[in-house]
Coordinates of C-alpha atoms and ligand atoms in Angstrom, one line a residue:
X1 CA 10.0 212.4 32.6
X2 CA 11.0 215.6 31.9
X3 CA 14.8 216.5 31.9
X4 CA 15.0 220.1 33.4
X5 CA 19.0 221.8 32.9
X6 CA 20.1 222.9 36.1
X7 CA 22.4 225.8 36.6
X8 CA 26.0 224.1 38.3
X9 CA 27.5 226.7 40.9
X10 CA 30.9 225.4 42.8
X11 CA 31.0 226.4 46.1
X12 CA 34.5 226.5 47.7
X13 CA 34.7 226.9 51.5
X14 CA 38.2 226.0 53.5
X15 CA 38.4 222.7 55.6
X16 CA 40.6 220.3 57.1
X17 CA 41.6 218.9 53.5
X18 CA 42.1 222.2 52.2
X19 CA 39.2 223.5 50.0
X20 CA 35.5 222.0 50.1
X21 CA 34.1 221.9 46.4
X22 CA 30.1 221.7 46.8
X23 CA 28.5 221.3 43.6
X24 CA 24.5 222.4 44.4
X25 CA 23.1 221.3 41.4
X26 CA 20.9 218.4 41.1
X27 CA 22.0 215.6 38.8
X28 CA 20.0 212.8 37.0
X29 CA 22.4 210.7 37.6
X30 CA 26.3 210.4 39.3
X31 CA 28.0 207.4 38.0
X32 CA 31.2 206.1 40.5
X33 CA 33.5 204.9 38.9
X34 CA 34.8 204.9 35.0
X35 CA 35.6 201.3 33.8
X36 CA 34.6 200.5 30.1
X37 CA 30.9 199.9 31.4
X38 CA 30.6 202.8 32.7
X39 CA 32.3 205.1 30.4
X40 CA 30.3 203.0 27.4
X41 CA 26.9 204.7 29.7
X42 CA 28.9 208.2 29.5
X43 CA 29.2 207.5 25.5
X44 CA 25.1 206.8 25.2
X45 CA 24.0 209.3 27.1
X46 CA 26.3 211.9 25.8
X47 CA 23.6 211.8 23.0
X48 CA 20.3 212.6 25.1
X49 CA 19.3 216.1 25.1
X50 CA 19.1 217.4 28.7
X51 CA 20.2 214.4 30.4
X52 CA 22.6 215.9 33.4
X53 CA 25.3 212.8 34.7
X54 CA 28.6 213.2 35.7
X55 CA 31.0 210.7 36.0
X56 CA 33.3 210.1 39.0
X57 CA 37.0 207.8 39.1
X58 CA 39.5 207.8 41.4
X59 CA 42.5 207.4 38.6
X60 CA 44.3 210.2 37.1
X61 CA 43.2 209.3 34.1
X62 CA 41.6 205.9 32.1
X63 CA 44.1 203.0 31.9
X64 CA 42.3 199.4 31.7
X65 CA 43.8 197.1 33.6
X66 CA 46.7 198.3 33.3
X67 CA 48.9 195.4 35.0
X68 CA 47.6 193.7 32.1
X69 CA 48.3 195.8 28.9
X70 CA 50.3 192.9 27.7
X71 CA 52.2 193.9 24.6
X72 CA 50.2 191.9 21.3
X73 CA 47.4 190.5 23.7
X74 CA 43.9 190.8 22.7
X75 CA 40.3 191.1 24.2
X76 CA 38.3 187.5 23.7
X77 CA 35.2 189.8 22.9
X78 CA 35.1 191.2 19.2
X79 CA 35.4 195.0 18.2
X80 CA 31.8 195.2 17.8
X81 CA 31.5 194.4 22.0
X82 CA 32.9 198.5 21.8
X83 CA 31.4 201.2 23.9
X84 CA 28.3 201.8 22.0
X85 CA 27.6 199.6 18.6
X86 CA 25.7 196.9 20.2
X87 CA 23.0 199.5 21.7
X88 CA 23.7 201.8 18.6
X89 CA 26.1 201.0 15.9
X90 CA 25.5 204.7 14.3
X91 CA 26.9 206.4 17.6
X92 CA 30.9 208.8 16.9
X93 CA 31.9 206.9 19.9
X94 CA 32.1 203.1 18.0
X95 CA 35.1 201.6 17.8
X96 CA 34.8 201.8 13.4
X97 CA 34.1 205.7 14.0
X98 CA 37.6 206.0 15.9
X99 CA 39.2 204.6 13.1
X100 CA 38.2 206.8 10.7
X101 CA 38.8 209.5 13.1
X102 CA 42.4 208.1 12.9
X103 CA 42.5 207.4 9.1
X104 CA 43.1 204.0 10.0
X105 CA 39.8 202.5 9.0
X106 CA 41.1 201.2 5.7
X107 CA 43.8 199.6 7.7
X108 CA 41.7 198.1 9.5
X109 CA 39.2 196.9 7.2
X110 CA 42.6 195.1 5.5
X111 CA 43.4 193.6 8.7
X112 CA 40.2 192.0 9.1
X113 CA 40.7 190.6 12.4
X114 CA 37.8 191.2 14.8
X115 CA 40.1 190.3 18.2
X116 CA 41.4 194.2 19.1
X117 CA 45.0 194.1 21.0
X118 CA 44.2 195.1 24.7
X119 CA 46.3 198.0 24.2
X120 CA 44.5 199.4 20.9
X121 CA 40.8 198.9 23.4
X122 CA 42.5 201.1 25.8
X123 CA 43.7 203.4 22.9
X124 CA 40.1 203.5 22.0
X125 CA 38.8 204.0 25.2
X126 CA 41.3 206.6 25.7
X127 CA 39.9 208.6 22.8
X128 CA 36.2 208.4 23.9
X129 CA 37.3 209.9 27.6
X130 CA 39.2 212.4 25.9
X131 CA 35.7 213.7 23.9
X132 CA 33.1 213.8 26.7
X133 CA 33.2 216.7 28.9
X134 CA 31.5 215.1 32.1
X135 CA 34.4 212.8 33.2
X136 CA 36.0 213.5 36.2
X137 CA 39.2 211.8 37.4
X138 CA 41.5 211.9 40.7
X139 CA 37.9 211.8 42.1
X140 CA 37.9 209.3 45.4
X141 CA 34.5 208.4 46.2
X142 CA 34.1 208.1 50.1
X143 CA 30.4 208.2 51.2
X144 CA 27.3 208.1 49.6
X145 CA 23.9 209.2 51.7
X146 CA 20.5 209.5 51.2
X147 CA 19.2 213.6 52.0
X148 CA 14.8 212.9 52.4
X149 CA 14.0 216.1 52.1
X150 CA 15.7 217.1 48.8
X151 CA 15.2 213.2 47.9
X152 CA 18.6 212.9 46.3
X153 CA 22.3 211.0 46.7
X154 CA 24.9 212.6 48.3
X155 CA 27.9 211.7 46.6
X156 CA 31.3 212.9 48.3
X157 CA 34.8 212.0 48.4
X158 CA 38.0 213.8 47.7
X159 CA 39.8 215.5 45.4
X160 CA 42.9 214.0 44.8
X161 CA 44.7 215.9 42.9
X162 CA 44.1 219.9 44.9
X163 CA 43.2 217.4 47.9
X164 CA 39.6 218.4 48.1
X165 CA 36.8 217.5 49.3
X166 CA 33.9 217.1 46.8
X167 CA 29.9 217.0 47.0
X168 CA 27.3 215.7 44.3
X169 CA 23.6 215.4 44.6
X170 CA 22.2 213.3 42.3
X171 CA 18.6 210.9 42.0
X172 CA 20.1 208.5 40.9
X173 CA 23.4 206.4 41.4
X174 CA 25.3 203.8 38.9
X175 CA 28.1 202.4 40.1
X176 CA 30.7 200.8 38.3
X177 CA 33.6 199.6 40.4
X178 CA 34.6 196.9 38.7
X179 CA 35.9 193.6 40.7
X180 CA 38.7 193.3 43.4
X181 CA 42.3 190.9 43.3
X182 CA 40.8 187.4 44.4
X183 CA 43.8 186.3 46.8
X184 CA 44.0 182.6 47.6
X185 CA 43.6 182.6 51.7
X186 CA 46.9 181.3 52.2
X187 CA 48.1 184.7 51.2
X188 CA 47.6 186.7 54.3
X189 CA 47.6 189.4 54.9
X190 CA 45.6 189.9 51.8
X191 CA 47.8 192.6 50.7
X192 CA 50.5 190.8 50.4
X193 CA 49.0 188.8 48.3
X194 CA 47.3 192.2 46.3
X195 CA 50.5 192.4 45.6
X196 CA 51.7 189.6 43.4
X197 CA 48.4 189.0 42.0
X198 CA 48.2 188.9 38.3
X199 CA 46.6 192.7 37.9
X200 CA 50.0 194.0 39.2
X201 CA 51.7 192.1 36.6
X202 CA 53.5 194.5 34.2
X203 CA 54.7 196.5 37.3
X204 CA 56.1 194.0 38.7
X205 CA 57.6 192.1 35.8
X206 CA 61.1 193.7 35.7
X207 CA 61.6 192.5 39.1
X208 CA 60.1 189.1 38.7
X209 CA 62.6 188.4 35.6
X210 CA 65.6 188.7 38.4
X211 CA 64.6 185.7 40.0
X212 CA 66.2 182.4 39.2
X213 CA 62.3 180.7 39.3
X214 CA 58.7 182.1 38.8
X215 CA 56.0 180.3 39.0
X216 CA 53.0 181.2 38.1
X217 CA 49.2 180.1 39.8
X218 CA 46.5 180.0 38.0
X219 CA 45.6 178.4 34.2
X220 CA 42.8 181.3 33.2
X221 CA 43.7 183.8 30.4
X222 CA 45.6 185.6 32.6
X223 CA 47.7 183.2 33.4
X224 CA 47.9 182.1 30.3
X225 CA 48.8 185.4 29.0
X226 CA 51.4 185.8 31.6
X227 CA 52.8 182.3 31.2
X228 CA 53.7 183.2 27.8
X229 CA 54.7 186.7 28.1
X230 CA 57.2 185.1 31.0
X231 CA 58.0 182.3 28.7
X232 CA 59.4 184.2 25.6
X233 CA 62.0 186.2 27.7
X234 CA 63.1 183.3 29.7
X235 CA 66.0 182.0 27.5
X236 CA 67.2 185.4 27.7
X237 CA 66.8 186.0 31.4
X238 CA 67.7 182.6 32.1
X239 CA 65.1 182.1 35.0
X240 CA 63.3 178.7 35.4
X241 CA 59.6 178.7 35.1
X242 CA 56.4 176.9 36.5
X243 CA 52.8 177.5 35.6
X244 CA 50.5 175.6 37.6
X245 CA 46.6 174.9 37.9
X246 CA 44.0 173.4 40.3
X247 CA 42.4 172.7 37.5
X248 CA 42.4 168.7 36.1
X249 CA 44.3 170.3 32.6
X250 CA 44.8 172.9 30.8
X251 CA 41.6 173.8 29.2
X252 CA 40.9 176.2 26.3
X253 CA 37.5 178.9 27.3
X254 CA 34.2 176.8 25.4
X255 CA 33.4 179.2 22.6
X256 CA 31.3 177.3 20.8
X257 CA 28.5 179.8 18.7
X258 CA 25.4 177.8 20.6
X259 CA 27.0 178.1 24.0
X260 CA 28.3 181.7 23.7
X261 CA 23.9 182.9 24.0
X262 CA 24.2 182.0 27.3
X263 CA 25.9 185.6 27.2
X264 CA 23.1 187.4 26.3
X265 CA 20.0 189.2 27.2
X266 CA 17.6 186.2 27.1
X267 CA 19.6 184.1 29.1
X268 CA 20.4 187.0 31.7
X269 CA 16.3 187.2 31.9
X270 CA 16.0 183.5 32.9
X271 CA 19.1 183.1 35.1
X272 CA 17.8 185.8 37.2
X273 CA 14.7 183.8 37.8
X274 CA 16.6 180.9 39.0
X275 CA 16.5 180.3 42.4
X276 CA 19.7 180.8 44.7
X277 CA 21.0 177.1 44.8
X278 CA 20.5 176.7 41.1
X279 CA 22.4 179.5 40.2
X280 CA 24.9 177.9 42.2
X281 CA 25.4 175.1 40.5
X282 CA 25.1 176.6 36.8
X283 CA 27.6 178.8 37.8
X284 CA 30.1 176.2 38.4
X285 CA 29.4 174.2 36.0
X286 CA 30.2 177.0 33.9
X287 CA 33.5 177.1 34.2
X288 CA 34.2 175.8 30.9
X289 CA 33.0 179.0 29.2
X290 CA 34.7 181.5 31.6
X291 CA 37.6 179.8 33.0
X292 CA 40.4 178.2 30.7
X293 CA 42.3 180.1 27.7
X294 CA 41.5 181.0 24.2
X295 CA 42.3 178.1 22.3
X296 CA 45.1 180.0 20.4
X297 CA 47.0 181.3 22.8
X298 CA 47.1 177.9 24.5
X299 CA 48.1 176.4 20.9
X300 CA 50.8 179.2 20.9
X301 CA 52.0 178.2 24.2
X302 CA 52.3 174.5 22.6
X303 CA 53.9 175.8 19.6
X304 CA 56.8 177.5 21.7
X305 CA 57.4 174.8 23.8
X306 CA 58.0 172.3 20.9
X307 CA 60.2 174.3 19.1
X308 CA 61.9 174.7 21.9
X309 CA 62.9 171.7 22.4
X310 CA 66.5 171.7 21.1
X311 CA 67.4 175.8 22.3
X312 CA 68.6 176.7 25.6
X313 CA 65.0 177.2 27.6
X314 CA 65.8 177.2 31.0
X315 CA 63.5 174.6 33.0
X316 CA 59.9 175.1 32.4
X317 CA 57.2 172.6 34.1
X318 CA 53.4 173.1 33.4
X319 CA 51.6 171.1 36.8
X320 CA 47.6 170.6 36.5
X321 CA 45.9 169.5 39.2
X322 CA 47.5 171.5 41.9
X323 CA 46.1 173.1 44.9
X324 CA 47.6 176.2 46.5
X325 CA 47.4 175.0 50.2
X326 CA 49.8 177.0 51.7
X327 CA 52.8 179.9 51.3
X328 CA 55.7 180.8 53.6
X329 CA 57.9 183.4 53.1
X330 CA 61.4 182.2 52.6
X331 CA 64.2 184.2 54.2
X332 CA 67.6 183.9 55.1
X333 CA 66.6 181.9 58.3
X334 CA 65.1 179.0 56.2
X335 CA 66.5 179.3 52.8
X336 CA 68.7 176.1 51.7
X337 CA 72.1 176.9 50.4
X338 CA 70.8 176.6 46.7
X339 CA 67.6 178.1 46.9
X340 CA 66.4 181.0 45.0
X341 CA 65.1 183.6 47.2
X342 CA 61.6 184.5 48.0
X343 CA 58.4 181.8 48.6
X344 CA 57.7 178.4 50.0
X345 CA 54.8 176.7 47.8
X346 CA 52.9 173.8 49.3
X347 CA 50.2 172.0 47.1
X348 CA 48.1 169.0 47.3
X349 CA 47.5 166.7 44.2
X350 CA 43.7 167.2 43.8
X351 CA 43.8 163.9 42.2
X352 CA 46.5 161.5 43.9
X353 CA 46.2 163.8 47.5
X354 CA 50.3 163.9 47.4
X355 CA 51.2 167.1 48.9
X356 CA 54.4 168.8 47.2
X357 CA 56.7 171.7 48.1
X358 CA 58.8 173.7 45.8
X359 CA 60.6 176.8 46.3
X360 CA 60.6 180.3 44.2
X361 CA 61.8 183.6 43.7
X362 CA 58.6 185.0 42.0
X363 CA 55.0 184.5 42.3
X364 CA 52.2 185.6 39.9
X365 CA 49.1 185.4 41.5
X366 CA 46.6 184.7 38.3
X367 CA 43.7 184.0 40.6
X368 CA 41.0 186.2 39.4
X369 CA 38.9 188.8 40.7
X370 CA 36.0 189.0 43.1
X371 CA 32.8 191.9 43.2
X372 CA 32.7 193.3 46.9
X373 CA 30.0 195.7 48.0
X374 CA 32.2 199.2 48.1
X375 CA 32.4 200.1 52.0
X376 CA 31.5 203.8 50.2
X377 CA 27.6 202.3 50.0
X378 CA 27.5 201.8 53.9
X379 CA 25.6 204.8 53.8
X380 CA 22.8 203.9 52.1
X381 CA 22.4 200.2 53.4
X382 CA 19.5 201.4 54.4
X383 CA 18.1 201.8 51.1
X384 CA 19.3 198.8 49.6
X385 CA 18.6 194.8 49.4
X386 CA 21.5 192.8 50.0
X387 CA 21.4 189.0 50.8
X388 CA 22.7 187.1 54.3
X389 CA 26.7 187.7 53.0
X390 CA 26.0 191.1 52.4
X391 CA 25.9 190.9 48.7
X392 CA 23.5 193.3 46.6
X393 CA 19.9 191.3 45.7
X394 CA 19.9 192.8 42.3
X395 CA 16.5 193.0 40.2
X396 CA 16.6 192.3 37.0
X397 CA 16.9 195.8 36.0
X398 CA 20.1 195.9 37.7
X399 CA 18.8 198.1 40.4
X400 CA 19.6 196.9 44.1
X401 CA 17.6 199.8 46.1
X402 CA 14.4 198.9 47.4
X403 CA 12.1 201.0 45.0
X404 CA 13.8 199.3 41.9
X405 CA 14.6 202.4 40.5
X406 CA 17.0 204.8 41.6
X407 CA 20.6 202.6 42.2
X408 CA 22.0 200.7 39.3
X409 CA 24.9 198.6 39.6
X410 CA 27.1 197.4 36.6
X411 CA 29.5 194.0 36.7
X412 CA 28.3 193.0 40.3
X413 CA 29.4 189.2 40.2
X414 CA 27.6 186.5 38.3
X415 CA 25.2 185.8 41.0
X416 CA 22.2 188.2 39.3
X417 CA 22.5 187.6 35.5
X418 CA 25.1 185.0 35.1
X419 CA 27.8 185.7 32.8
X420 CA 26.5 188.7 31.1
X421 CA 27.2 190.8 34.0
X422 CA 31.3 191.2 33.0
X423 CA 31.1 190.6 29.5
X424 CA 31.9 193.4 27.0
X425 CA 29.3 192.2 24.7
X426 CA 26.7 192.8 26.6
X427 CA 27.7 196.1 28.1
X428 CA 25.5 198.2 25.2
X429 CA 22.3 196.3 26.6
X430 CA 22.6 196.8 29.9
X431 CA 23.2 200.4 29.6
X432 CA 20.7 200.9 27.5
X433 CA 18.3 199.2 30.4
X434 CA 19.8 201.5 32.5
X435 CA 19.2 204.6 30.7
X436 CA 15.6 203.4 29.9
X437 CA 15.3 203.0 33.7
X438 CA 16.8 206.3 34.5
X439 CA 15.1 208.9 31.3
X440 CA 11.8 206.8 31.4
X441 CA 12.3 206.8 27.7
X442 CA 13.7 204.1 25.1
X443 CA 16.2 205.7 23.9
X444 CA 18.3 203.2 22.3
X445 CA 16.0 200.0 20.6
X446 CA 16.4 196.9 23.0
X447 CA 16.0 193.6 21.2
X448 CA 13.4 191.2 22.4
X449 CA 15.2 188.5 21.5
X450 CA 18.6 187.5 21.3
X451 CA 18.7 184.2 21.3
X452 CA 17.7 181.1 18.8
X453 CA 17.3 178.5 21.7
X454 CA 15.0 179.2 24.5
X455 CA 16.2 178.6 27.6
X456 CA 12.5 178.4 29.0
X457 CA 10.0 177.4 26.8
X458 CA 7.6 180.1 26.2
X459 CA 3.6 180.0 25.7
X460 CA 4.5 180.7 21.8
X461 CA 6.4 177.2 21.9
X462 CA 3.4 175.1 22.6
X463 CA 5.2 173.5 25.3
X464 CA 3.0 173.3 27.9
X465 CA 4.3 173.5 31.7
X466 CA 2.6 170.7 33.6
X467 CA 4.1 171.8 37.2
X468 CA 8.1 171.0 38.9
X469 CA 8.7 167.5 39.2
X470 CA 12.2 167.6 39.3
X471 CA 14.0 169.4 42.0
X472 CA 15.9 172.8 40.4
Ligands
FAD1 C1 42.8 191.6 32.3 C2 41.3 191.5 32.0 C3 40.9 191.4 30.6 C4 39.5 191.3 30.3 N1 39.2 191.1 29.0 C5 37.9 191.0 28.7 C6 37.5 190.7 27.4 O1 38.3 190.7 26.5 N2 36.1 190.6 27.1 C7 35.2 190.7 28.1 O2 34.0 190.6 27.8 N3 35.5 190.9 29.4 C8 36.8 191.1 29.7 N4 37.2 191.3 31.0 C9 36.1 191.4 32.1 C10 35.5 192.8 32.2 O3 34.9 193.2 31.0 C11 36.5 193.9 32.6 O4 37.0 193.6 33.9 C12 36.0 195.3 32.6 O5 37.1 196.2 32.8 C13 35.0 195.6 33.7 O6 34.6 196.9 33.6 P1 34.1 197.8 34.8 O7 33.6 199.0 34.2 O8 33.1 197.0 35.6 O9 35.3 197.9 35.9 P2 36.8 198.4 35.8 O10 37.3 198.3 34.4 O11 37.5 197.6 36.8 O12 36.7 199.9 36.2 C14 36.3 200.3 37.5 C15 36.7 201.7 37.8 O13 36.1 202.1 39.0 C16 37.1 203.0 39.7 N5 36.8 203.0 41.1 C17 36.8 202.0 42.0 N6 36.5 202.4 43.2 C18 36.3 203.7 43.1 C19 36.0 204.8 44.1 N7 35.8 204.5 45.4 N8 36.0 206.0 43.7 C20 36.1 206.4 42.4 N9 36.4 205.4 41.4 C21 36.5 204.1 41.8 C22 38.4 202.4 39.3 O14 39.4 203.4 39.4 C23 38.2 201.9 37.9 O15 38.6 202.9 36.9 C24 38.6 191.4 31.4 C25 39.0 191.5 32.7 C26 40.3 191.6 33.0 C27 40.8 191.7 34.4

């Protein structure tokens, strides 16, 4: 493929959002939406000669999760899982590179702890934005269409900032939108329930530590995190405190060295051979690896609550086994004469079926996230594979058009690869897929194999396949 340079020209004509801003050049490649996958694809390709992207984000500028930025919390991938060192650990964007660009390296060579604090990742991340020049924020994506004659993407949106609406063409698209607020369906409208989930935490915190009770849903990380985070200030704020789970107990995340290549490239190949059903059923029984805590926060958690014991900590109850089942809002018309303000919880026992109610002044919502198809794409259905529930039928190049070649998606659920798809470690090899699919070249060295077991035995093993016997 040859990567011709293409002179950009800005066209600015007046409409009903003020100024139009048409950009006529053709680009390889627009990418929606900066998110540390995509900006880790902004990093590699910053590198290849005549390679024309730009990337697009709706946010003024790059915050990660920003509800989350919990003061001392760290990522559960290590440093290496940066934007480029798994695909090419001599790249000026790795995370060791920013160190030395900081004079810090030495620092952090003492330190020697590979777990980053969420807010240094961001810090990094932050750094990286600030050196590439195709970036652009307060860019709202709001239609993408497909132009046959100049066979190209029409990406367009507005302007947030001048309020303007904007054009790219591009021939190809990656989209990185990351994952929505998963809101139990007791919480409707959803919004409300957007609202108090966990990725609005740190906003929200000063007025959760008014209430005389929070209780918080959900026995993840993020829970976990917030549990904690709520936990420490609660002598001082003097507010009562629940954490609660559906699941059986409080589990720490598996991270055993033999289960952890099931997040890698091999293992991505195979699951996306699986059939449907199958992948069903492996994905839920994979909860132990991507639901739960790390074990140390959960053995902080302990700490703290033993030596507790004899302070003044207000009343804290951890409850496994309960199921949100339903919410109601409690107001002045319902409230009893001591209740704290604010929600009616009702769960079921998932174990002894006894169904409970307990009222609250704050709720954390630390139900995860869920990928849905960007209503941006609509456009372009036409062009794409998507299953009976509208979700994208990706190939195992992460493409979901139907040529296989021209629209990438990044972190679209775990129904195509499994759990690689949202893991930071993995990031560096699909990108570097991606860019192999988009330049035509390899341009960053993908490893054949990962793993040490084989999830399917190959003809190398001598393992001979003698037909399915067993149903999948
Ligand atoms: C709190 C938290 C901690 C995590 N920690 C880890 C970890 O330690 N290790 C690990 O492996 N994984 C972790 N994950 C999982 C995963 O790696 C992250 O969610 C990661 O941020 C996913 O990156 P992304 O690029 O897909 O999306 P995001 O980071 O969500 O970024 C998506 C971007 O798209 C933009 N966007 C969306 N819609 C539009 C639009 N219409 N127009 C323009 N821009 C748009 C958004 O503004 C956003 O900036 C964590 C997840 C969470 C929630």
């Amino acid at each position: 493929m040859i990567l011709i340079p293409i002179c950009i020209r800005f066209l600015f004509t007046p409409s009903s959002k003020g100024q139009r801003m048409y950009n006529d050049a053709i680009y390889d490649f627009v990418a929606v939406g900066v998110g540390p996958f995509n900006l880790g694809l902004a990093c590699l390709s910053s590198a290849v000669t005549d390679l024309r992207c730009v990337f697009l984000d709706r946010e003024e500028e790059f915050n990660w999760h920003p509800g989350m930025l919990i003061e001392g919390v760290t990522l559960q991938s290590p440093f290496l899982a940066d934007l480029v060192s798994m695909a090419d650990p001599t790249n000026p964007f790795s995370y060791l590179n920013y160190r030395k660009q900081q004079g810090s390296l030495f620092n952090f060579f003492v330190r020697e702890n590979f777990y980053l604090e969420r807010q240094e990742y961001n810090r990094y991340c932050r750094w990286a934005v600030s050196r590439l020049d195709n970036i652009r924020f307060n860019h709202q994506i709001e239609q993408v269409v497909y132009d046959p004659d100049q066979r190209v993407y029409r990406v367009t949106g507005t302007e947030t900032k001048q309020n303007k609406s904007f054009s790219f063409l591009a021939k190809k698209l990656v989209v990185g939108v990351g994952m929505k607020p998963r809101v139990p369906d007791c919480f409707r409208p959803a919004s409300r329930g957007i609202e108090l989930h966990s990725s609005r935490y740190l906003k929200n915190k000063p007025e959760l530590q008014k209430q005389k009770k929070i209780t918080v849903i959900g026995g993840g990380q993020s829970g976990a995190e917030i549990f904690y985070d709520l936990l420490k200030d609660s002598e001082k704020f003097g507010y009562q405190l629940d954490w609660v789970t559906r699941a059986p107990r409080f589990f720490q995340m598996e991270t055993a060295k033999l289960t952890l290549e099931i997040l890698c490239g091999d293992y991505g190949t195979y699951f996306h051979g699986l059939d449907k059903p199958t992948k069903q059923k492996i994905i839920e029984e994979q909860k132990s690896v991507y639901c739960g805590a790390n074990q140390s926060l959960l053995d902080e958690i302990y700490d703290f609550l033993d030596a507790s014991r004899h302070s003044n900590l207000p009343q804290v109850q951890l409850m496994p086994c309960m199921n949100l089942i339903n919410v109601k809002q409690n107001n002045s018309d319902n409230k009893s004469a001591d209740s704290t303000n604010g929600y009616f919880l009702q769960f079921a026992h998932t174990q002894t079926g006894e169904r409970y109610q307990t009222d609250t002044g704050g709720v954390v919502l630390s139900s995860g996230h869920l990928y849905e198809v960007p209503s941006f794409m609509e456009g372009v259905f036409d062009r794409i594979e998507r299953d009976e529930q509208g979700k994208y039928l990706q190939k195992e190049n992460w493409s979901v058009d139907i040529h296989g070649r021209e629209i990438f998606i990044q972190n679209a659920g775990f129904e195509s690869h499994g759990l690689i798809n949202q893991d930071l470690g993995m990031s560096c090899y699909r990108n570097s897929r991606i860019l192999r699919e988009i330049t035509g070249q390899d341009i960053y060295s993908i490893e054949n194999r990962f793993a040490f077991q084989s999830f399917e035995p190959g003809k190398e093993s001598g393992w001979n396949p003698m037909g399915s016997g067993v149903p999948r």
